[in-house]
Coordinates of C-alpha atoms in Angstrom, one line a residue:
X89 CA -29.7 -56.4 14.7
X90 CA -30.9 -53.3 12.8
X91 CA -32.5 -52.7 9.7
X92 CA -30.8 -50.3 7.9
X93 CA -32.9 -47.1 6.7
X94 CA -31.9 -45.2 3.6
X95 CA -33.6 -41.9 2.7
X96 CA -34.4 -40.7 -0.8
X97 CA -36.5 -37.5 -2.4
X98 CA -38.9 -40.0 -4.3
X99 CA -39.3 -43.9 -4.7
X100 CA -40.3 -45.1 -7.7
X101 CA -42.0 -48.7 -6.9
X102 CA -41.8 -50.6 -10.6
X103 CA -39.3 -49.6 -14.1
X104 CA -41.4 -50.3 -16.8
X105 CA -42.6 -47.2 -18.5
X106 CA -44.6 -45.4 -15.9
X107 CA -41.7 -45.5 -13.7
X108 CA -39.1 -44.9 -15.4
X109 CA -40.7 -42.2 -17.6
X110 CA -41.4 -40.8 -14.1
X111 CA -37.8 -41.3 -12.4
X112 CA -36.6 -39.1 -15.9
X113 CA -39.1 -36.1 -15.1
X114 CA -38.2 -36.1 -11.6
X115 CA -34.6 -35.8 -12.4
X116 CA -35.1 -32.8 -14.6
X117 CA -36.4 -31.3 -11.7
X118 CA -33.5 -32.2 -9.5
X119 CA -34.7 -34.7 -7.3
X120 CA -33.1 -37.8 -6.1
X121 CA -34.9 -40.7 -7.6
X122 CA -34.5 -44.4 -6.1
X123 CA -36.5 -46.9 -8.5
X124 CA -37.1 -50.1 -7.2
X125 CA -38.3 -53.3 -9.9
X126 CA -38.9 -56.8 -8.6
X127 CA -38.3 -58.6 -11.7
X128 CA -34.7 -58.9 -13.2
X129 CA -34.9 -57.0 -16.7
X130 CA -35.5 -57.4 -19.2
X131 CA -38.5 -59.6 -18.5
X132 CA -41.7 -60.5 -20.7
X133 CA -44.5 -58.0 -20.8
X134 CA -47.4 -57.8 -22.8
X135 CA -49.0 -54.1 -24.0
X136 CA -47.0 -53.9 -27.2
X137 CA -48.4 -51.9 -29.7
X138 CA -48.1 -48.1 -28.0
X139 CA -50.4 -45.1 -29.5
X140 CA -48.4 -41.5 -30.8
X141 CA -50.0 -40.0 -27.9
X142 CA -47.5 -42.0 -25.4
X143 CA -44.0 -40.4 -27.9
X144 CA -44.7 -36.7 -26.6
X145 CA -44.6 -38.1 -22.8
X146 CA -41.3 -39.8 -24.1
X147 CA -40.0 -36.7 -25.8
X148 CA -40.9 -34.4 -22.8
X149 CA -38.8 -37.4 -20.3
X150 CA -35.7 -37.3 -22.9
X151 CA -36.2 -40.7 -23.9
X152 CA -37.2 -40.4 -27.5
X153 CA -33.8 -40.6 -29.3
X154 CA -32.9 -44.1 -27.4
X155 CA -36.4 -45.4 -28.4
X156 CA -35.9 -44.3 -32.3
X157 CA -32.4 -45.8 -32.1
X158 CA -34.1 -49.1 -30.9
X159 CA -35.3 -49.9 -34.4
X160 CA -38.7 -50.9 -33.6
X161 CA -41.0 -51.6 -36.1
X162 CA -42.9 -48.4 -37.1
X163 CA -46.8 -47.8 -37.0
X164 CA -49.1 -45.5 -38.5
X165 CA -52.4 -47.0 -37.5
X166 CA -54.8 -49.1 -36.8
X167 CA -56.5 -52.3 -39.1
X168 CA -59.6 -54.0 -38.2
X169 CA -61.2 -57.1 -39.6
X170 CA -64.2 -59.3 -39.2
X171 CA -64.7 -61.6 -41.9
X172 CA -65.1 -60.1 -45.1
X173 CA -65.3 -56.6 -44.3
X174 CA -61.7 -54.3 -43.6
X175 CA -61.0 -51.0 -42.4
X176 CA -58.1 -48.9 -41.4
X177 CA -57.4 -46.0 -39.4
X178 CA -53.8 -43.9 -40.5
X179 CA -53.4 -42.0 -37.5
X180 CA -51.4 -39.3 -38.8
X181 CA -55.0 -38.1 -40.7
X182 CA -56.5 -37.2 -36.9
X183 CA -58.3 -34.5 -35.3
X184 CA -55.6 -33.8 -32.6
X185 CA -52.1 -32.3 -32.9
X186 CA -49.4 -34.1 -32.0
X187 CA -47.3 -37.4 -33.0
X188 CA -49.1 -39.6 -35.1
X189 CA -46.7 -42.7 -35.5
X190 CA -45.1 -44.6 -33.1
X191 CA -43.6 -47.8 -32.9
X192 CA -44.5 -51.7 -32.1
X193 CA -42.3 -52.7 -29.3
X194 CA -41.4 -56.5 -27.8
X195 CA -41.7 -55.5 -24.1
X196 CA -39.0 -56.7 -23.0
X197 CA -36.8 -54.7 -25.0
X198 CA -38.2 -51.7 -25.2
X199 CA -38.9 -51.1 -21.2
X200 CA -35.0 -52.4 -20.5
X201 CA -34.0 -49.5 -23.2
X202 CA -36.4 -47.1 -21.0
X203 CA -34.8 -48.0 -17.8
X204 CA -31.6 -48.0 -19.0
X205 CA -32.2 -44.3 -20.4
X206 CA -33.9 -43.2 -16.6
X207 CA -29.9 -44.9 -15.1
X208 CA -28.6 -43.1 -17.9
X209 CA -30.0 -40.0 -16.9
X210 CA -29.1 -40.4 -12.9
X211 CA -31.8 -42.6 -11.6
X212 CA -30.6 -45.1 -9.3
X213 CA -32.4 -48.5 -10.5
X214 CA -32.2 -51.5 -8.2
X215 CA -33.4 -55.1 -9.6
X216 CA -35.2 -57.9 -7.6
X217 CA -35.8 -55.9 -4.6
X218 CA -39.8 -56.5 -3.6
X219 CA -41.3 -54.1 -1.6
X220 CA -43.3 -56.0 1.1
X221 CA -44.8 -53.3 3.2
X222 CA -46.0 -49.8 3.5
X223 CA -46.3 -47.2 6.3
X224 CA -47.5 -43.8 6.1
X225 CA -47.7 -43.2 9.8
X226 CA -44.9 -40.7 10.1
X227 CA -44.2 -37.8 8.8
X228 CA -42.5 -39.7 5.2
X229 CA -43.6 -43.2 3.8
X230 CA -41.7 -45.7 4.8
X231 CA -41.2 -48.4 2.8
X232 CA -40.0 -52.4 3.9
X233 CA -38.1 -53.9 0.6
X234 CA -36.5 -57.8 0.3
X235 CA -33.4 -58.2 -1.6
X236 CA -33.8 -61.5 -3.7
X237 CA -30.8 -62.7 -1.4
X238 CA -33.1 -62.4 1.5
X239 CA -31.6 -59.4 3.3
X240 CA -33.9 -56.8 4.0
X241 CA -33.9 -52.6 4.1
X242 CA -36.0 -49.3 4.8
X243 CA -36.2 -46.8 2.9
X244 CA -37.9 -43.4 3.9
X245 CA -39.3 -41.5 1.2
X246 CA -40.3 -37.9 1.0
X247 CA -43.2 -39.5 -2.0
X248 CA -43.7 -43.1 -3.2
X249 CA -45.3 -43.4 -6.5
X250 CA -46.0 -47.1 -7.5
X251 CA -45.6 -47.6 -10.7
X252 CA -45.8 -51.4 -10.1
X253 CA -47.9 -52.4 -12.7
X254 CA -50.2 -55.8 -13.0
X255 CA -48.3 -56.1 -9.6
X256 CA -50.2 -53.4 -7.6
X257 CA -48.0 -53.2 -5.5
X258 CA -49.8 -50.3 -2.7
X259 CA -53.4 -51.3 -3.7
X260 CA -52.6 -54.5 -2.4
X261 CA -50.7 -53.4 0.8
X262 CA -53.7 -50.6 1.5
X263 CA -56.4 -53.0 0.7
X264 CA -57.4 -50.0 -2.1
X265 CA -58.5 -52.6 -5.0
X266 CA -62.0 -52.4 -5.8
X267 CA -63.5 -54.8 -8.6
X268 CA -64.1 -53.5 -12.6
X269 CA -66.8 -53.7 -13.8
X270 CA -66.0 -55.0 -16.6
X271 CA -67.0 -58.9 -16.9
X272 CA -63.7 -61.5 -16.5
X273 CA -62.3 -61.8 -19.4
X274 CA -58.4 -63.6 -20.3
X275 CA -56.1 -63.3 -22.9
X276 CA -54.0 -66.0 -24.4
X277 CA -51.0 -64.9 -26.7
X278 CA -47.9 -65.3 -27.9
X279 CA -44.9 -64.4 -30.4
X280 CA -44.4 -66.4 -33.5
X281 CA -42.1 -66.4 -37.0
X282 CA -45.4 -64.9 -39.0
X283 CA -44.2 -65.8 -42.6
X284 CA -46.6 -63.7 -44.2
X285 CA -45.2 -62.7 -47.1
X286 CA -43.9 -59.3 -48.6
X287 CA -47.1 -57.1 -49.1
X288 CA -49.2 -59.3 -47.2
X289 CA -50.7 -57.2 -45.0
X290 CA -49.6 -54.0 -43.7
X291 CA -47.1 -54.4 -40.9
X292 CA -47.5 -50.1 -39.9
X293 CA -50.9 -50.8 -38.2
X294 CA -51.8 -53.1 -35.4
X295 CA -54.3 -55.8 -36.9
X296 CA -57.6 -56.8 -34.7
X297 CA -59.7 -58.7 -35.5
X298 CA -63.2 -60.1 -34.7
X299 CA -64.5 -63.4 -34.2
X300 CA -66.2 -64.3 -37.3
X301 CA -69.3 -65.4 -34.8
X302 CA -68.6 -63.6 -31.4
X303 CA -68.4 -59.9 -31.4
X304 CA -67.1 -59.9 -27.9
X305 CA -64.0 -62.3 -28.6
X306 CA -61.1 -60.4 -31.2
X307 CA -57.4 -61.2 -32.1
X308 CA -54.9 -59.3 -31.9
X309 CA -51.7 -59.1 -34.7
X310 CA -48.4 -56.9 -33.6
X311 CA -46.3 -57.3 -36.4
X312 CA -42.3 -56.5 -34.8
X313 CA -39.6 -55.8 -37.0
X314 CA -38.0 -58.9 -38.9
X315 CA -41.0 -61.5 -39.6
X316 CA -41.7 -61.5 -36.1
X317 CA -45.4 -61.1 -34.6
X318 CA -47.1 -60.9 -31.3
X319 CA -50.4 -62.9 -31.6
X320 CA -53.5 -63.2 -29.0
X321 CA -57.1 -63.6 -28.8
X322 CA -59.1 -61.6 -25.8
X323 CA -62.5 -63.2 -24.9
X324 CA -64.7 -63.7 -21.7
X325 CA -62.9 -66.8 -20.0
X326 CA -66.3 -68.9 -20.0
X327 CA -65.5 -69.1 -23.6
X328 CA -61.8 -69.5 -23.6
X329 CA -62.4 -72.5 -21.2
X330 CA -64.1 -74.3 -23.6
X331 CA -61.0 -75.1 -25.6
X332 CA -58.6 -77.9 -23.9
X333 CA -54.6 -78.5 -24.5
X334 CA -52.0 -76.9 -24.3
X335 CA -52.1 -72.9 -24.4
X336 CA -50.1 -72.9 -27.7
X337 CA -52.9 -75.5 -28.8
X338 CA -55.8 -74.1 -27.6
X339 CA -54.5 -70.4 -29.1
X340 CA -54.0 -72.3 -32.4
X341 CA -57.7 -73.3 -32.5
X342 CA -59.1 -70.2 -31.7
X343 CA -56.9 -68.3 -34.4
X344 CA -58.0 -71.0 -36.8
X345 CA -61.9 -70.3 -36.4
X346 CA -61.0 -66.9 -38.2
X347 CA -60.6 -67.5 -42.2
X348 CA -58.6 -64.7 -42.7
X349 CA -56.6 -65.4 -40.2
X350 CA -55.9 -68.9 -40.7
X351 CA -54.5 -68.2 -44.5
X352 CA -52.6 -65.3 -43.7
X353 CA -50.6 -67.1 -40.6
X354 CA -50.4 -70.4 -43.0
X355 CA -46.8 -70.5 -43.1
X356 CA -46.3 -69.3 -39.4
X357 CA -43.9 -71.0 -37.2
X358 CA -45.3 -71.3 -33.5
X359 CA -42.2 -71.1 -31.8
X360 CA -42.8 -70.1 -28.4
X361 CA -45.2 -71.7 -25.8
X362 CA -48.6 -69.3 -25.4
X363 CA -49.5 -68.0 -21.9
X364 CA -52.7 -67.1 -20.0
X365 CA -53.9 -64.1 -18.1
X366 CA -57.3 -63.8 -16.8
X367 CA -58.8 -61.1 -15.0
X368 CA -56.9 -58.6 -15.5
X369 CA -59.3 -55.2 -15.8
X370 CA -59.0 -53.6 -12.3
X371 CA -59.8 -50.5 -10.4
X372 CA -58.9 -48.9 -7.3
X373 CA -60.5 -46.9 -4.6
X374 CA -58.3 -44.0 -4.9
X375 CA -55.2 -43.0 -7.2
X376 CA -53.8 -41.2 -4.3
X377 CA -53.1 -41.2 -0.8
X378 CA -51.0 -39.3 1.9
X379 CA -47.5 -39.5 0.6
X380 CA -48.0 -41.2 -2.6
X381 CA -49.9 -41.6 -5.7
X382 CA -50.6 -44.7 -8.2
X383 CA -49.5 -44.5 -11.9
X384 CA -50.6 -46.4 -14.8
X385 CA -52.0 -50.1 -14.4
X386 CA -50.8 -50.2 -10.3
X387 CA -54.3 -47.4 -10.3
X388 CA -56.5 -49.4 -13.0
X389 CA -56.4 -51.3 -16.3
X390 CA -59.9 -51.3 -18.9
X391 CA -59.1 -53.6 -21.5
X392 CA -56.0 -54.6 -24.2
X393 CA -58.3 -53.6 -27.5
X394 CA -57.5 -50.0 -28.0
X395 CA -53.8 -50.4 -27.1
X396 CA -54.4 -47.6 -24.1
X397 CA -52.1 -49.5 -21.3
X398 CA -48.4 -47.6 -21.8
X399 CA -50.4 -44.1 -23.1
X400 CA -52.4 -44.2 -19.5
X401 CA -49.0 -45.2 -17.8
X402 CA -46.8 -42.3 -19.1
X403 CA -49.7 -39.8 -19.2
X404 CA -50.1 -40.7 -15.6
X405 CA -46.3 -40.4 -14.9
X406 CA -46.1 -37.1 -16.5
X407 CA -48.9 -35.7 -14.5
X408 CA -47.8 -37.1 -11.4
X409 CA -44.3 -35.6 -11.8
X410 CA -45.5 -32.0 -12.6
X411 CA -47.4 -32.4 -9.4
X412 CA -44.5 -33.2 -7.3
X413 CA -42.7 -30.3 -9.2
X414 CA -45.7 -27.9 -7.5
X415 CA -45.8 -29.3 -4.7
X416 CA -41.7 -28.9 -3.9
X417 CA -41.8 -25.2 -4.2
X418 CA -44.6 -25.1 -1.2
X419 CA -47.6 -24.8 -3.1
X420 CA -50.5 -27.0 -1.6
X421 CA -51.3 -30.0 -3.8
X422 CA -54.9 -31.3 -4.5
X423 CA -54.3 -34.4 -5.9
X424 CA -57.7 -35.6 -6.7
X425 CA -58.1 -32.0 -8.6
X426 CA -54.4 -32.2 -10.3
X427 CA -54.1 -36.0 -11.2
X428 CA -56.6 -38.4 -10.1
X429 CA -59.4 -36.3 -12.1
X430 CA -57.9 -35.5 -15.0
X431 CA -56.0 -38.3 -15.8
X432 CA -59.8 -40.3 -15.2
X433 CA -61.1 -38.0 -18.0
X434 CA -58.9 -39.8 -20.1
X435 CA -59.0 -42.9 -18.6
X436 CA -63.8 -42.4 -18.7
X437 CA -63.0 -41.7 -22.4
X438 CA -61.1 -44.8 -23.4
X439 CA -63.8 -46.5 -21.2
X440 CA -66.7 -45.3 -23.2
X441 CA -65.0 -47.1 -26.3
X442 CA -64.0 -50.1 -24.5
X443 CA -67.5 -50.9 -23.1
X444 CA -69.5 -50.0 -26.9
X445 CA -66.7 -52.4 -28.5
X446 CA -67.7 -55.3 -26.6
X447 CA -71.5 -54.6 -26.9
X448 CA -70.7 -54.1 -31.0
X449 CA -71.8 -50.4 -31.4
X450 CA -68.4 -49.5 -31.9
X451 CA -67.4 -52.4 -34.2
X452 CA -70.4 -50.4 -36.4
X453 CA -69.2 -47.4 -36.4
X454 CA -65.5 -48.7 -36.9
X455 CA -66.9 -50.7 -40.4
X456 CA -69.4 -47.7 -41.4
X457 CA -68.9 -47.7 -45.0
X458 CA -70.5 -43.7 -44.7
X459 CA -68.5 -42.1 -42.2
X460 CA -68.0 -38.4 -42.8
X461 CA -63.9 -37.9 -42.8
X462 CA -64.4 -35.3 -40.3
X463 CA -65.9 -38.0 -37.7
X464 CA -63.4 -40.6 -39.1
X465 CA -60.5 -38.1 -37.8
X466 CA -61.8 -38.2 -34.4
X467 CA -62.1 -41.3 -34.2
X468 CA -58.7 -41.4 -35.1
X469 CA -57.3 -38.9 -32.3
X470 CA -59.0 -41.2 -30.0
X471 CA -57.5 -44.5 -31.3
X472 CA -53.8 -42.7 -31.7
X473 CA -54.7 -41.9 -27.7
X474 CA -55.6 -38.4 -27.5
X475 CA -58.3 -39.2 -25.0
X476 CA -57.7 -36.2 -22.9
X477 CA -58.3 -33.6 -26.0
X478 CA -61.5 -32.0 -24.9
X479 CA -61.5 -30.2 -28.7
X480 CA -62.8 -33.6 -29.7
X481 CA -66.4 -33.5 -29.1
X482 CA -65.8 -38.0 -28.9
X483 CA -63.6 -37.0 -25.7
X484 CA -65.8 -33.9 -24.0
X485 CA -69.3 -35.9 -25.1
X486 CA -67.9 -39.4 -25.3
X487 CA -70.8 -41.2 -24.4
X488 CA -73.9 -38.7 -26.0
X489 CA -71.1 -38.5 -29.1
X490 CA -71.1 -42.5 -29.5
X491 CA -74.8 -43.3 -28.6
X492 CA -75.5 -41.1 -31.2
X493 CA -72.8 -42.4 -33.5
X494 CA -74.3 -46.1 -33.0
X495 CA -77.5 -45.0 -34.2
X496 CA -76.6 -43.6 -37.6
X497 CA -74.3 -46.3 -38.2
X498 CA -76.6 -49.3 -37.4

């Protein structure tokens, strides 16, 4: 019996946003675009508080309008906490040009109205097909793919971009995962009826907020539209496996080692079960390869805290796409020049933040009572995710920039 083999221009291997931002640029360029998700939509995702950097990379894929129309809750910013001490960041008072609000998203709903949009627009999106194995031998990829009914099919692509996600798909079939070097940490989190009154708190700006005793462990607070909240605390898992019960109960008592936390959520109703991930910073040993390239968190994930995941994904998609675009009318494509670099800059930028967060240098500068509003904006443009704005001397300098920074502030 024969497998059958289908041909496409190029497969898109995942439709949460980096693939179906991706499957929309492609189309404006004319190609045929096959997208190929494992999961039924819409499914559970975390990552839901996106950065104004990610709307021009939704505007430039014609996505923007269905996104507005979804009536997600709006955002302007960024809140941190750690016991009695606040700040905020309003990230339409930044260094960079460009968007700064953007919305707080339940997963689920928002990447089913992005795939939806990339169909809309001519993509062909199949759900709960797997792809199961990769050959770049010949002169195309070729890909194997499972149906969830068992039945199997090849499809030969001119380009594969996997835009698989926390599934990696490719780096796990190429053996291309490397370890982070960022220590394990896990996340437990979940959504919950807030009942924080009117006023409150603000419900524009992603809350975080540190441990009153741990630097390195912080909560997060996505407040969705209509009293509804996304809720999770991030910490090495040494400490998280300290607490016992359930997920829901062990969340619970971390959320209630945190004063402010505990009386603003004091009339919260838990009313779906928590859930675990651990491990989940990764890297790879390249973004590329010969006949395909690896978008968003399929190529590497740093770290939940700054909100980065979606920006990276559809910054990575749009680069990726403008690539191909070059590369179809014959001009020869350096992919480590034209994508893997600089979408890393980016990427080495966010990093830089990540790493001082956890040590606490950046928690100082973030609560620096004396921060000249000129450096207060920059911090800003990174935070909306304008990481790849080399006007920002905290994006070309990030690391000499910060160091410095830390010392004033301590």
């Amino acid at each position: 019996m024969h497998t059958r083999v289908e041909q496409c221009d190029v497969l898109v291997i995942g439709a949460g946003p980096a693939g179906a931002v991706a499957a929309a640029l492609l189309l404006k360029q004319g190609r045929q675009v096959l997208v190929l998700e494992r999961e039924q939509f819409p499914r559970f995702s975390i990552g839901e508080s996106l950065l104004p950097q990610s709307m021009e990379y939704l505007e430039q894929a014609g996505m923007l309008k269905a996104v507005v129309e979804a009536g997600f809750q709006y955002k302007n910013g960024a809140a941190f906490v750690r016991g009695e001490r606040y700040t905020d960041f309003d990230f339409r008072d930044k260094h960079s040009a460009g968007w700064g609000t953007t919305f707080q998203v339940q997963r689920a709903h928002f990447d089913q109205v992005l795939a939806n949009e990339a169909e809309r627009q001519g993509a062909e999106v199949r759900y709960q097909h797997t792809v199961t194995a990769f050959d770049q031998e010949g002169a195309k990829p070729r890909v194997t793919v499972r149906h969830v009914d068992g039945s199997e099919y090849i499809v030969e692509a001119g380009f594969v971009l996997d835009a698989s996600g926390f599934g990696r798909v490719l780096p796990k079939l190429l053996q291309l995962e490397t370890p982070s070097n960022f220590p394990v940490r896990g996340a437990i989190f979940t959504h919950i009826e807030d009942g924080v009154a009117a006023g409150g708190f603000d419900r524009n700006k992603i809350r975080i907020t540190v441990h009153p005793e741990h630097c390195n462990v912080w909560y997060w607070l996505i407040p969705f539209a209509g009293g509804r909240c996304s809720i999770g605390v991030v910490a090495e898992t040494k400490f998280l496996e300290q607490f016992k019960g359930s997920e829901t109960e062990r969340l619970q008592e971390l959320v209630m080692q945190d004063p402010a936390s505990r009386e603003l959520l004091k009339n919260a109703r838990w009313d779906t079960p928590a859930r675990q991930i651990v491990g989940y910073s990764a890297n790879v040993k390249s973004l590329w390869g010969k006949g395909y390239a690896l978008l968003g968190n399929a190529g590497e994930f740093l770290d939940p805290v700054f909100s980065s995941g979606v920006t990276i994904a559809v910054k990575s998609a749009s680069l990726a796409a403008a690539a191909l675009q070059r590369q179809s009318a014959g001009e020869a494509v350096d992919w480590e020049k034209e994508y893997a670099i600089p979408l890393k800059k980016g990427v080495d930028a966010f990093r830089t933040f990540v790493e001082s967060w956890y040590a606490g240098g950046f928690q100082k500068v973030i609560f620096y009572e004396g921060q000249q509003p000129e450096v207060r904006r920059m911090i800003a443009a990174i935070l909306a995710g304008y990481a790849w704005d080399e006007s920002n001397p905290y994006v070309k300098e990030s690391k000499r920039r910060l160091n410095t920074l830390e010392e004033i502030c301590s």
